[in-house]
Coordinates of C-alpha atoms in Angstrom, one line a residue:
X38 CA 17.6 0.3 44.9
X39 CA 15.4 3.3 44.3
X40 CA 16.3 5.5 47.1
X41 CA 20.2 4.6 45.1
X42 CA 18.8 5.6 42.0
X43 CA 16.8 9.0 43.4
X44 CA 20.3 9.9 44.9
X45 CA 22.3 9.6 42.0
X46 CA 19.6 11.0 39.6
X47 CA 19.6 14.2 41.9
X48 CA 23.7 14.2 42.2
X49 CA 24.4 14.1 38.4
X50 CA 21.5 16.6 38.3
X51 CA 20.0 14.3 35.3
X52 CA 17.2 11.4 34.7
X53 CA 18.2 8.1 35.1
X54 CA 16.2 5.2 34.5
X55 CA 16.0 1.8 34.6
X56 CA 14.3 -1.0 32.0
X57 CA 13.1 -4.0 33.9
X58 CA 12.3 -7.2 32.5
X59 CA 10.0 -9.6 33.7
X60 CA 12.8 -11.2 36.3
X61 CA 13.6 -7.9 37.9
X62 CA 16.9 -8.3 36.2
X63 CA 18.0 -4.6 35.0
X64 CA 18.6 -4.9 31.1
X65 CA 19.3 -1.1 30.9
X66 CA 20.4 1.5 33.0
X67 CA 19.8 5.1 31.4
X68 CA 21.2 8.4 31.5
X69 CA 19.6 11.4 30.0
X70 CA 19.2 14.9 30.6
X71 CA 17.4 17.1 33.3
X72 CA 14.0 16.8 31.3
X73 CA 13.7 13.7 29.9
X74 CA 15.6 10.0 29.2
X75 CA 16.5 8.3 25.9
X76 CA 15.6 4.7 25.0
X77 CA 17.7 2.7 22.7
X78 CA 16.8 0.3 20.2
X79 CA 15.7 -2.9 22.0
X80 CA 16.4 -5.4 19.4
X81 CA 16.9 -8.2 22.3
X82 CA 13.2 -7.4 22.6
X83 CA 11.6 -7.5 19.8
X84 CA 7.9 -6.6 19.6
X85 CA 5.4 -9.6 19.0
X86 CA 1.9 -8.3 17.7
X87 CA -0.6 -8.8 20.8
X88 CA 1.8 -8.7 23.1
X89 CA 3.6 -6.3 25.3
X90 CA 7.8 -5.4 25.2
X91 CA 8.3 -7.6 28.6
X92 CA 10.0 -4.4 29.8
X93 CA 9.0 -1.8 32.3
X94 CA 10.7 1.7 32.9
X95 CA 11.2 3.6 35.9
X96 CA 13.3 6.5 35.5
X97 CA 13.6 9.5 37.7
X98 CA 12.0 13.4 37.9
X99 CA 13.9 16.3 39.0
X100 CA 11.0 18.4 39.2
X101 CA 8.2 16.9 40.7
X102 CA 6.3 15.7 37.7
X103 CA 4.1 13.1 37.0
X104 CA 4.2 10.8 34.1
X105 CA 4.2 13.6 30.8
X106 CA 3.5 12.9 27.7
X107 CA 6.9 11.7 26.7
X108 CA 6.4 9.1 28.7
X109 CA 2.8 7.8 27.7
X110 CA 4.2 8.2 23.8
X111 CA 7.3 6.0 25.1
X112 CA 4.4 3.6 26.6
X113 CA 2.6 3.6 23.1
X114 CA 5.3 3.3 20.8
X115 CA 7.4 0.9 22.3
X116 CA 4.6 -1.2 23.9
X117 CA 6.2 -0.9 27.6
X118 CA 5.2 -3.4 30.1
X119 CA 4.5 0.2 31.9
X120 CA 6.1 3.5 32.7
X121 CA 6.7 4.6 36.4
X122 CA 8.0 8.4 37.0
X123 CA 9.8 8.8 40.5
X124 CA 9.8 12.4 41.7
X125 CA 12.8 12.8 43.6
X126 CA 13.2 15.8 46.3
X127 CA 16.3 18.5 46.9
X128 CA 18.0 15.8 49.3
X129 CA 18.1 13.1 46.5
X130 CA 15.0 11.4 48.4
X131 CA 11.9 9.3 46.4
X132 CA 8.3 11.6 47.4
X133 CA 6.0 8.9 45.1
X134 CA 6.0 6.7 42.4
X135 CA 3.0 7.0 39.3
X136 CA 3.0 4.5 37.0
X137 CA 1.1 3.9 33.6
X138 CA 0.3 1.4 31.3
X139 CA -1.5 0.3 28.2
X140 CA -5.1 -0.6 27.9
X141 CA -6.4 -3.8 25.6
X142 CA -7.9 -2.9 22.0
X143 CA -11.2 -1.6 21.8
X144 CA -10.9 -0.3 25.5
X145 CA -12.1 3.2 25.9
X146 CA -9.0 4.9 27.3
X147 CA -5.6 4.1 25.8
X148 CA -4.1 4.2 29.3
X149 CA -4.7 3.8 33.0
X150 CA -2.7 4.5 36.0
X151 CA -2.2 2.6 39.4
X152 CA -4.0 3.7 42.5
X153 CA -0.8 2.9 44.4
X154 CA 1.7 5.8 44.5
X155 CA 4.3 5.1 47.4
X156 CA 7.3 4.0 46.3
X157 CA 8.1 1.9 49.6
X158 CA 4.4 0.2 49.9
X159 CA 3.1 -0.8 46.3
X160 CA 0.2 -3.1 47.3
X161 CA -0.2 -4.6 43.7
X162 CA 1.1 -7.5 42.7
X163 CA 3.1 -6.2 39.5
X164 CA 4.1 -9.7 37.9
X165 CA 0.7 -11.7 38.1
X166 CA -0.9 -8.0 37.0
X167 CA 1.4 -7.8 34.1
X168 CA 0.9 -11.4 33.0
X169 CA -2.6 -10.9 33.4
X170 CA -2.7 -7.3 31.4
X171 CA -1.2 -9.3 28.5
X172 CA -3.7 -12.1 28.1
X173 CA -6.2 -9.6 27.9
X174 CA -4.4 -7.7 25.3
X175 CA -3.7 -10.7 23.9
X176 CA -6.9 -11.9 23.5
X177 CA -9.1 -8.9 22.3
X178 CA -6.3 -8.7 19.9
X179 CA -6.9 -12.3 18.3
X180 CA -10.3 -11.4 18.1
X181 CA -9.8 -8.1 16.4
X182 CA -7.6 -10.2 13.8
X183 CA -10.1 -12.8 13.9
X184 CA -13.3 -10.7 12.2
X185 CA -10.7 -9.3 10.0
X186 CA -10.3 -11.3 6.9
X187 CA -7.3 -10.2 5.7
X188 CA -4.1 -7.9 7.3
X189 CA -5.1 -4.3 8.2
X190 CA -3.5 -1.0 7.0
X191 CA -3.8 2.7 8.1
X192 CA -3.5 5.0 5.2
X193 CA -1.4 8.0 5.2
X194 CA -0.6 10.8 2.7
X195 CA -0.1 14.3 1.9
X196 CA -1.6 16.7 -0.6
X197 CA -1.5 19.9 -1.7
X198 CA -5.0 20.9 -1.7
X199 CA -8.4 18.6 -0.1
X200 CA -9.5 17.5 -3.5
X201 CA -6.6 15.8 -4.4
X202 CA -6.5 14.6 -0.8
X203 CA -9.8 12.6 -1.2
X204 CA -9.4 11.6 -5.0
X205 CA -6.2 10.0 -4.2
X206 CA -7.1 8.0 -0.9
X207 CA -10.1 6.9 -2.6
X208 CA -8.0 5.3 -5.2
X209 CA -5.5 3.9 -2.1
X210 CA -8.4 2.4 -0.7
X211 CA -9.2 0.4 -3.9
X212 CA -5.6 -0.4 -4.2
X213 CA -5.6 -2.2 -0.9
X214 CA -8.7 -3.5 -1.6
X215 CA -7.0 -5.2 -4.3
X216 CA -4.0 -6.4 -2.8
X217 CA -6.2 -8.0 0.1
X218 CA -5.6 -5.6 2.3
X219 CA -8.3 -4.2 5.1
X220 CA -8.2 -0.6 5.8
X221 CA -9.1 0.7 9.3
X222 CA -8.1 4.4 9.1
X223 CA -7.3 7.4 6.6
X224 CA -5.0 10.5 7.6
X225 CA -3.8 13.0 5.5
X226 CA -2.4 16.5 5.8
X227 CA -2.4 19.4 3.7
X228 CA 0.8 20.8 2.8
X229 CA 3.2 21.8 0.0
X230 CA 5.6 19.3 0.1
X231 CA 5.7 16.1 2.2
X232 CA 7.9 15.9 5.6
X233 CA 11.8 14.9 3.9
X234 CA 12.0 12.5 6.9
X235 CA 8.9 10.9 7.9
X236 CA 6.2 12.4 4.7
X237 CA 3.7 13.5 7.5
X238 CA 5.1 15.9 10.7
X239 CA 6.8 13.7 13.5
X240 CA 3.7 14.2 16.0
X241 CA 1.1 13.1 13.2
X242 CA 3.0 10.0 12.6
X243 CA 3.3 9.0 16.5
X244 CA -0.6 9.2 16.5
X245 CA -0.9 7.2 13.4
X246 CA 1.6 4.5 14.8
X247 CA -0.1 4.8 18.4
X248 CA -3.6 4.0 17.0
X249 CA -2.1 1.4 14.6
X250 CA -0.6 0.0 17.8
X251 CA -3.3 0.0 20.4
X252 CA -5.7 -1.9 17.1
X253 CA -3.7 -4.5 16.4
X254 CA -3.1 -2.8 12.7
X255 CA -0.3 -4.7 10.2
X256 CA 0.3 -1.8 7.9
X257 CA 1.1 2.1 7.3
X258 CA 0.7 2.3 3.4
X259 CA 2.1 5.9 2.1
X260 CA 0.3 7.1 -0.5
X261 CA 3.6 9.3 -1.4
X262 CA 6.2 7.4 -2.8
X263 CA 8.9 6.5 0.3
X264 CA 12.5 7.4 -0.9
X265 CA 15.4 4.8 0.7
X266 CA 16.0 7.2 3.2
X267 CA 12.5 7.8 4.2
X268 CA 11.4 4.4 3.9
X269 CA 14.8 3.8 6.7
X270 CA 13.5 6.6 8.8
X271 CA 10.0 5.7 9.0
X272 CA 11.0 1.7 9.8
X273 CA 13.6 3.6 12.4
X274 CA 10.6 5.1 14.4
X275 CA 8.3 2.1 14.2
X276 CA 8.8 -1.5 14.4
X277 CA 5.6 -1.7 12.3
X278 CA 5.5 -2.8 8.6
X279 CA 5.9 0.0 6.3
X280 CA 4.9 0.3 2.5
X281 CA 4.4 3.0 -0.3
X282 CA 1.9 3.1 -3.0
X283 CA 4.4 1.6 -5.3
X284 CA 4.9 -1.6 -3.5
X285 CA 1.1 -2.2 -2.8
X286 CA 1.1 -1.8 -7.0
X287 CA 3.7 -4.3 -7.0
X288 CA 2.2 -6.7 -4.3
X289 CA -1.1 -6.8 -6.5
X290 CA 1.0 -7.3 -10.2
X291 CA 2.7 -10.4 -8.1
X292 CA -0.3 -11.3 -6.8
X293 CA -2.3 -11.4 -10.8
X294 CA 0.8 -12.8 -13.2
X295 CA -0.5 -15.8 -14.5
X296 CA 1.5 -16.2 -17.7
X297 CA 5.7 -17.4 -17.8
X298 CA 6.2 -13.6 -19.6
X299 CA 4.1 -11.9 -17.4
X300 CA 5.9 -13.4 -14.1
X301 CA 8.8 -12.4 -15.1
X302 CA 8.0 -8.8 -15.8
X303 CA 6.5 -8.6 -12.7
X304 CA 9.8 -9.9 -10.5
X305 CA 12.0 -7.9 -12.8
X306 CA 10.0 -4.7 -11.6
X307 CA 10.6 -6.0 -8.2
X308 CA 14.1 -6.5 -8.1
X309 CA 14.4 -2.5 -9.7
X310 CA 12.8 -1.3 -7.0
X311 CA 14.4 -3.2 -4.1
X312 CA 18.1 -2.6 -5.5
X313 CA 18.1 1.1 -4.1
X314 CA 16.5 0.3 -0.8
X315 CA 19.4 -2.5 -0.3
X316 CA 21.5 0.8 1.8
X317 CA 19.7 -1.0 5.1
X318 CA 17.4 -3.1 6.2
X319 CA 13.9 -2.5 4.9
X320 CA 11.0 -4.3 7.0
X321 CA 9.1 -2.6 3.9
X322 CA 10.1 -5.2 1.5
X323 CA 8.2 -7.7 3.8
X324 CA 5.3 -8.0 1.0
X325 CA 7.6 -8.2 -2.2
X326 CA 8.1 -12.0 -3.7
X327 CA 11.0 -13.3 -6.2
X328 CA 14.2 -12.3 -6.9
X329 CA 15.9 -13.3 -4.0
X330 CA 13.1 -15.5 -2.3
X331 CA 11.4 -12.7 -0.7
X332 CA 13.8 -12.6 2.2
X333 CA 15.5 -9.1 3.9
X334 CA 18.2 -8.4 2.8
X335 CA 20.9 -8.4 5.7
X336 CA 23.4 -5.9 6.2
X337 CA 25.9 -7.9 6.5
X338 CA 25.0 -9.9 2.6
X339 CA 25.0 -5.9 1.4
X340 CA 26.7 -6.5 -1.8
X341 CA 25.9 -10.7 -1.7
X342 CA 22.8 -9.5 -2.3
X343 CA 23.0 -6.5 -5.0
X344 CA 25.4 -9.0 -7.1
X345 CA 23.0 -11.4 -7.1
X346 CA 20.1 -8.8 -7.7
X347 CA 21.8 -7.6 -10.6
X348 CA 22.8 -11.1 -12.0
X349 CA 18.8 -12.3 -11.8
X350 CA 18.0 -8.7 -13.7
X351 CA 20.6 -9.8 -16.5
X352 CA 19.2 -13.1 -16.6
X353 CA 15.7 -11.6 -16.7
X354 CA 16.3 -9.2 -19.6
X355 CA 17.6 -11.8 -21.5
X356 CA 15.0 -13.9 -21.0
X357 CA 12.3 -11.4 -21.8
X358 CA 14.3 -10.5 -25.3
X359 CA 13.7 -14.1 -26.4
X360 CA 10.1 -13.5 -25.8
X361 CA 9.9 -9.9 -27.5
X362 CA 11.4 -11.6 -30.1
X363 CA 8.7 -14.5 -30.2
X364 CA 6.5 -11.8 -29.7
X365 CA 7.6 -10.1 -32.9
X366 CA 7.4 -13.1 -35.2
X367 CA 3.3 -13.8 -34.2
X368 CA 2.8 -10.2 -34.5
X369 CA 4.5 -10.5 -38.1
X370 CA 2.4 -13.1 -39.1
X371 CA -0.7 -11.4 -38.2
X372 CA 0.4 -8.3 -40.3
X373 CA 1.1 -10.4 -43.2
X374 CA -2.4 -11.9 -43.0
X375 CA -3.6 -8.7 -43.1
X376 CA -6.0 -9.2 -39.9
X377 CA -6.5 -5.8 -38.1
X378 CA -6.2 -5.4 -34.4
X379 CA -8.2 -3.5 -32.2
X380 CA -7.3 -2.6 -28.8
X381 CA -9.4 -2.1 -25.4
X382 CA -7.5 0.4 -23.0
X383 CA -8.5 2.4 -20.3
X384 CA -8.1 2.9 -16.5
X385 CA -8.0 0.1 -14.2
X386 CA -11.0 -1.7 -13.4
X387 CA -13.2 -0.3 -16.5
X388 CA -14.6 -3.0 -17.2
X389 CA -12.1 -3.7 -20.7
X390 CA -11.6 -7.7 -19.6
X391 CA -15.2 -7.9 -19.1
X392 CA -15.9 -6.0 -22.6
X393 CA -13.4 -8.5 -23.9
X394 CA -15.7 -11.8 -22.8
X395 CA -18.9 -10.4 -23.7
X396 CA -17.1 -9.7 -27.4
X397 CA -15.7 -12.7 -27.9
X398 CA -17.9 -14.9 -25.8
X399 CA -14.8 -16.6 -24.0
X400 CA -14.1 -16.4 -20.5
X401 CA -11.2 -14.4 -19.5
X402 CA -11.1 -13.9 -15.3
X403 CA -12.4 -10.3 -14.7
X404 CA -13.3 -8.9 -11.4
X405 CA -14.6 -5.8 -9.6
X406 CA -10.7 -5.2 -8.6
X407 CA -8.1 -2.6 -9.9
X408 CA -5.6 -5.2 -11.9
X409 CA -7.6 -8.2 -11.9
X410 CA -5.9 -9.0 -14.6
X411 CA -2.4 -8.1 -15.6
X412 CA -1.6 -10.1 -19.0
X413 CA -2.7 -9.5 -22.3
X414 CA -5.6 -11.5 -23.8
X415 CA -5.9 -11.6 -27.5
X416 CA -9.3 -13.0 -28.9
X417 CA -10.5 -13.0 -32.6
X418 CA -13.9 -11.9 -33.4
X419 CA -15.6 -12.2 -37.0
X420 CA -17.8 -9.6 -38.7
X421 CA -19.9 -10.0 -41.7
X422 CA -18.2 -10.8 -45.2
X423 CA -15.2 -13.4 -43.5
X424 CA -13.6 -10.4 -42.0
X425 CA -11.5 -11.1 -38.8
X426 CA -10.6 -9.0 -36.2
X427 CA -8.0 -9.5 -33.2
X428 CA -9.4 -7.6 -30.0
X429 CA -6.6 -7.4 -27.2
X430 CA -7.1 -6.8 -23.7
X431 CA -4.3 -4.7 -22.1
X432 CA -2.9 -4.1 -19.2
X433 CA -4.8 -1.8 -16.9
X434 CA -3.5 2.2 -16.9
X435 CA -3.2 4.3 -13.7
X436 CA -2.6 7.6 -12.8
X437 CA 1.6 8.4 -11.8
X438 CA 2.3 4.3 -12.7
X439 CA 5.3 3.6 -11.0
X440 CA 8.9 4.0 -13.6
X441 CA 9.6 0.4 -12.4
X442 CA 6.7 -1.0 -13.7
X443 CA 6.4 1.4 -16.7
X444 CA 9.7 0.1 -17.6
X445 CA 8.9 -3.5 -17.3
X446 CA 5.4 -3.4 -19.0
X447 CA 7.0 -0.8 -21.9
X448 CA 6.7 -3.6 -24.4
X449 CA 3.7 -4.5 -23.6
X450 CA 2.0 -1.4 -24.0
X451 CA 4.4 -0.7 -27.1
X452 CA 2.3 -3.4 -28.4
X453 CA -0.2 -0.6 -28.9
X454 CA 1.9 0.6 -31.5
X455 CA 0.8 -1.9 -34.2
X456 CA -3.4 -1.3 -33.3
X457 CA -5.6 0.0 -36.1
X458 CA -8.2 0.7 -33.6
X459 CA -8.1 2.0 -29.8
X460 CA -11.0 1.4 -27.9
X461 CA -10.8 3.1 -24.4
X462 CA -13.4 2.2 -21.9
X463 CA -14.2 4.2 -19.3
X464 CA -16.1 3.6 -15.9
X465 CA -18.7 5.9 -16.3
X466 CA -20.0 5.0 -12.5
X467 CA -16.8 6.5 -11.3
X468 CA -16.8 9.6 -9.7
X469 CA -13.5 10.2 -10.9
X470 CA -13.4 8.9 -14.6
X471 CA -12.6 12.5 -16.2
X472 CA -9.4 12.1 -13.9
X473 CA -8.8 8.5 -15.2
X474 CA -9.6 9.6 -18.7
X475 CA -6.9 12.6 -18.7
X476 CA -4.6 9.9 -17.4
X477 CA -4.5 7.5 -19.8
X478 CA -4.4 10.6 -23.0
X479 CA -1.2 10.8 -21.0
X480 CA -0.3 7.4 -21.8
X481 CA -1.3 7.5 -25.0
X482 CA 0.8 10.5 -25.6
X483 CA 4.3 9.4 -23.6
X484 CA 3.8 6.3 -26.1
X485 CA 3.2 8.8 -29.0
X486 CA -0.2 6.9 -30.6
X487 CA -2.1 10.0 -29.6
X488 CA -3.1 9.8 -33.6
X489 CA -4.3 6.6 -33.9
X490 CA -8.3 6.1 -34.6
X491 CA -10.2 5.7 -31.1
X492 CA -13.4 5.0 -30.0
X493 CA -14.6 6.1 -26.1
X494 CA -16.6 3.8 -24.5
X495 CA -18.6 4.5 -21.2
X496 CA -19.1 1.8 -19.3
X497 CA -21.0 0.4 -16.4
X498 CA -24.1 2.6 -17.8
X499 CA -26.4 0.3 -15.7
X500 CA -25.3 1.8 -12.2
X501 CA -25.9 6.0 -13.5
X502 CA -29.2 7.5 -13.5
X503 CA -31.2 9.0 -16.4
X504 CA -29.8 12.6 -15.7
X505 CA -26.5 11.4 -15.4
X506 CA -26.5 9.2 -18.6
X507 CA -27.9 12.3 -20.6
X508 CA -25.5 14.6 -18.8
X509 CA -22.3 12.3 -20.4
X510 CA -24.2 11.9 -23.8
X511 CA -24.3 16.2 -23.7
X512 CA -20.7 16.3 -22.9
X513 CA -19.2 13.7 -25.1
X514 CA -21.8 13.3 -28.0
X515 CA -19.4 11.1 -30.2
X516 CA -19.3 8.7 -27.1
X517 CA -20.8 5.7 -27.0
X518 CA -22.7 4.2 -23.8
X519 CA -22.2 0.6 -23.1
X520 CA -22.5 -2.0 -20.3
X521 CA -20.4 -4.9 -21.0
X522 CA -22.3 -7.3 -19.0
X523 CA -25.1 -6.8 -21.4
X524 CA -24.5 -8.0 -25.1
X525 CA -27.7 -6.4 -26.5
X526 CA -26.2 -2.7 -25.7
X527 CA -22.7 -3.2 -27.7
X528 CA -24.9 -3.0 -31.4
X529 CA -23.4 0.4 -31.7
X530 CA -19.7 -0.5 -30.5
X531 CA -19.6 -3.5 -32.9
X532 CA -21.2 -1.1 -35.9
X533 CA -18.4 1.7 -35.1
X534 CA -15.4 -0.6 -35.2
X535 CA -16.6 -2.0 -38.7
X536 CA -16.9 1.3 -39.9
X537 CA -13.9 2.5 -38.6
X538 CA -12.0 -0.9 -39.6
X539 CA -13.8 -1.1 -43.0
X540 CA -15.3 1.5 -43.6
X541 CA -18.8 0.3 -44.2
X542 CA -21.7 1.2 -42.3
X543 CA -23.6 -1.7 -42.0
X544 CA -25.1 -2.3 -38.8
X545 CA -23.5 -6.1 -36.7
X546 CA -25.8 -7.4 -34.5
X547 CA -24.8 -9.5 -32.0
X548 CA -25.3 -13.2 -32.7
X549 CA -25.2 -11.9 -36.4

């Protein structure tokens, strides 16, 4: 068969290869150029994590190479049993045969090569060396999955300038963490605009997928939000799960909905943002929940599927109406009754729910996460004199909040709208809190109560240093410095919203 193959490869004056499964029964029989051969999808193959393809490929050279690097990025990629490269003479005639193949996770090369290199006399036995190749791979990659808790993500993105490149990773990072993802690896590039195809260049993305490969990794998360056609592209050229920044948003909103209005905010955000992506099928929906029972949508259900989409986002709408319109009546009643209503904003994972419990002494779930919790709390505190006041917990801001979601959660921050007081709370042991503060002014402004009274807060105060708490007090002197674990340091919030409320001056102590 391969002095067959040699001849005709050198005849045509083209590669021709061959993919082998574990039978020796040809599956494929390729034809490519003078340089190199094409391989097709291999959908009758499809990749199982740990494992390898169950195909090897032996194509042909016309110039005496060995195996290139097309051929180890084919190995990587596609998870190729191997790769064997057959130099074939003037006369059409097999000189050697050099073949490749993967190493197991955690291995210190990514390949190795057999020792054997005549193509009439290969001294290995190729099926029980496979088969045991496998288990090996097989078994580092179980225990890889085993100390990992949770699925595993490389992070990619790109930026146009380094700062921005580690602010907004950072952030990533703590997204994941959120959602319960682990992350293993970071890259970014520095450019103008990301890559219209693939965000990152096409030789930076077959690294990434190569090391996500050979580490057993579930995930690339793009930072960058992944347009239908990228997303397609990006799912095209791996067979790995592929999500955006969005999605890993929407996976942790899912994830956090506790109450009936909530829920179906969340899953009406979902369904907006899979109805574009429904051009294909999208292994990046894999995470998403709802709708339509968090199944793929197939290309041949195409418009089964949108129909039904847009029926559930009728059905949703109306649904959330009757709750606005619940919504309305309380908040009616509480105006009537004259009660005002303070509420705690801020960037994610401030500490507001926290501030909230310590307030009110009730026990609303709060956690070092971004989103721990996604529905509004409403708890009534009493000052001196009878005086009532409703404190509401809102949803958590973030920097470039996805349109879905600021569409579905629109009321709920509109809600903001009928406050007397705003009290933002900001992580003050955050590197990046100026960057979270100018984010949620721009919240404040797109939802025009930029004029409303508002107290800053600076939280977690515990965790800064002396120099640092008297560098904040120097830049924001009408501040105040808090830690909401603490009760005894939130005299001066509780004396500030009572003057600001009723304009009395009287210090509130807590207990009072």
């Amino acid at each position: 068969m391969i002095k067959n193959v040699a001849s005709l490869s050198r005849e045509i004056g083209q590669q021709v290869g061959l993919l082998i499964d574990r039978n020796n029964t040809i599956q494929y029989v390729l034809v490519g150029t003078n340089r190199e051969v094409l391989i097709p999808k291999l959908h009758r193959f499809a990749l199982v994590p740990g494992k390898l393809r169950g195909l090897r490929l032996v194509h042909t050279h016309l110039y005496g190479e060995k195996i290139d690097d097309d051929d180890l990025t084919d190995l990587a990629l596609l998870r190729l049993d191997s790769v064997s490269a057959l130099p074939v003479n003037e006369e059409g005639v097999p000189q050697s045969l050099y073949t490749a193949y993967i190493m197991p996770p955690g291995s210190e090369k990514s390949y190795e090569f057999f020792t054997d290199f005549d193509p009439y006399d290969q001294k290995i036995d190729y099926q029980e060396f496979v088969k045991s190749l496998e288990n090996e791979i097989e078994n580092k990659t179980k225990q890889l999955h085993e100390v990992r808790q949770y699925d595993s993500a490389i992070l990619i993105g790109v930026y146009p300038g380094k700062f921005e490149a580690y602010e907004s990773m950072a952030e990533l990072k703590e997204l994941a963490a959120s959602s319960k993802i682990e992350v293993m690896d970071s890259f970014f590039q520095i450019k103008k605009k990301p890559n219209p195809k693939y965000i990152v260049g096409s030789g930076k993305l077959k690294e990434i997928v190569i090391k996500a490969l050979s580490n057993g990794v579930d995930y690339l998360i793009f930072d960058n939000p992944l347009s239908p056609a990228q997303a397609k592209s990006i799912a095209n050229f791996t067979e790995l799960k592929v999500i955006d920044r969005t999605q890993v948003i929407l996976d942790i909103f899912a994830a956090r909905a506790k109450s009936n209005e909530g829920k179906l905010r969340v899953e009406l955000a979902q369904l907006e943002h899979i109805l574009p992506k429904l051009s294909a099928r999208d292994d990046s929906l894999s995470r998403l929940t709802g709708g339509i029972g968090g199944r793929g949508p197939g290309e041949t259900k195409l418009e089964v599927d949108r129909r039904r989409i847009n029926d559930r986002i009728a059905f949703l709408n109306r649904k959330l109406k009757q709750i606005e319109k619940t919504r309305n009546t309380q908040k009616n009643r509480r105006l009537k009754n004259n009660i005002p209503i303070v509420s705690i904003i801020g960037y994610t994972n401030a500490g507001k729910s926290t501030l909230l419990n310590t307030l009110t002494y009730c026990n609303t779930y709060s956690d070092n996460l971004m989103f721990a919790t996604l529905d509004t709390s409403s708890k009534r505190i009493r000052f001196p004199r009878e005086k009532d006041v409703i404190i509401t917990d809102t949803v958590g801001f973030i920097r470039d909040l996805p349109k879905g979601l600021k569409g579905a959660f629109k009321s709920t921050l509109e809600e903001l709208e009928d406050s007397d007081l705003l009290v933002e709370v900001v992580d003050a042991s955050n590197a990046r809190y100026k960057k979270h503060m100018e984010s949620v002014y721009e919240i404040i402004s797109e939802l025009n109560i930029s004029d409303k009274p508002m107290v800053t807060v600076f939280n977690k105060i515990d965790k800064l240093s002396e120099e640092e708490i008297q560098e904040i007090e120097r830049e924001f002197p009408e501040a105040i410095l808090i830690s909401a674990l603490y009760n005894d340091t939130l005299n001066e919030l509780l004396k500030r919203i009572q003057s600001v409320l009723f304009q009395e001056g009287k210090e509130v102590l807590f207990g009072v």
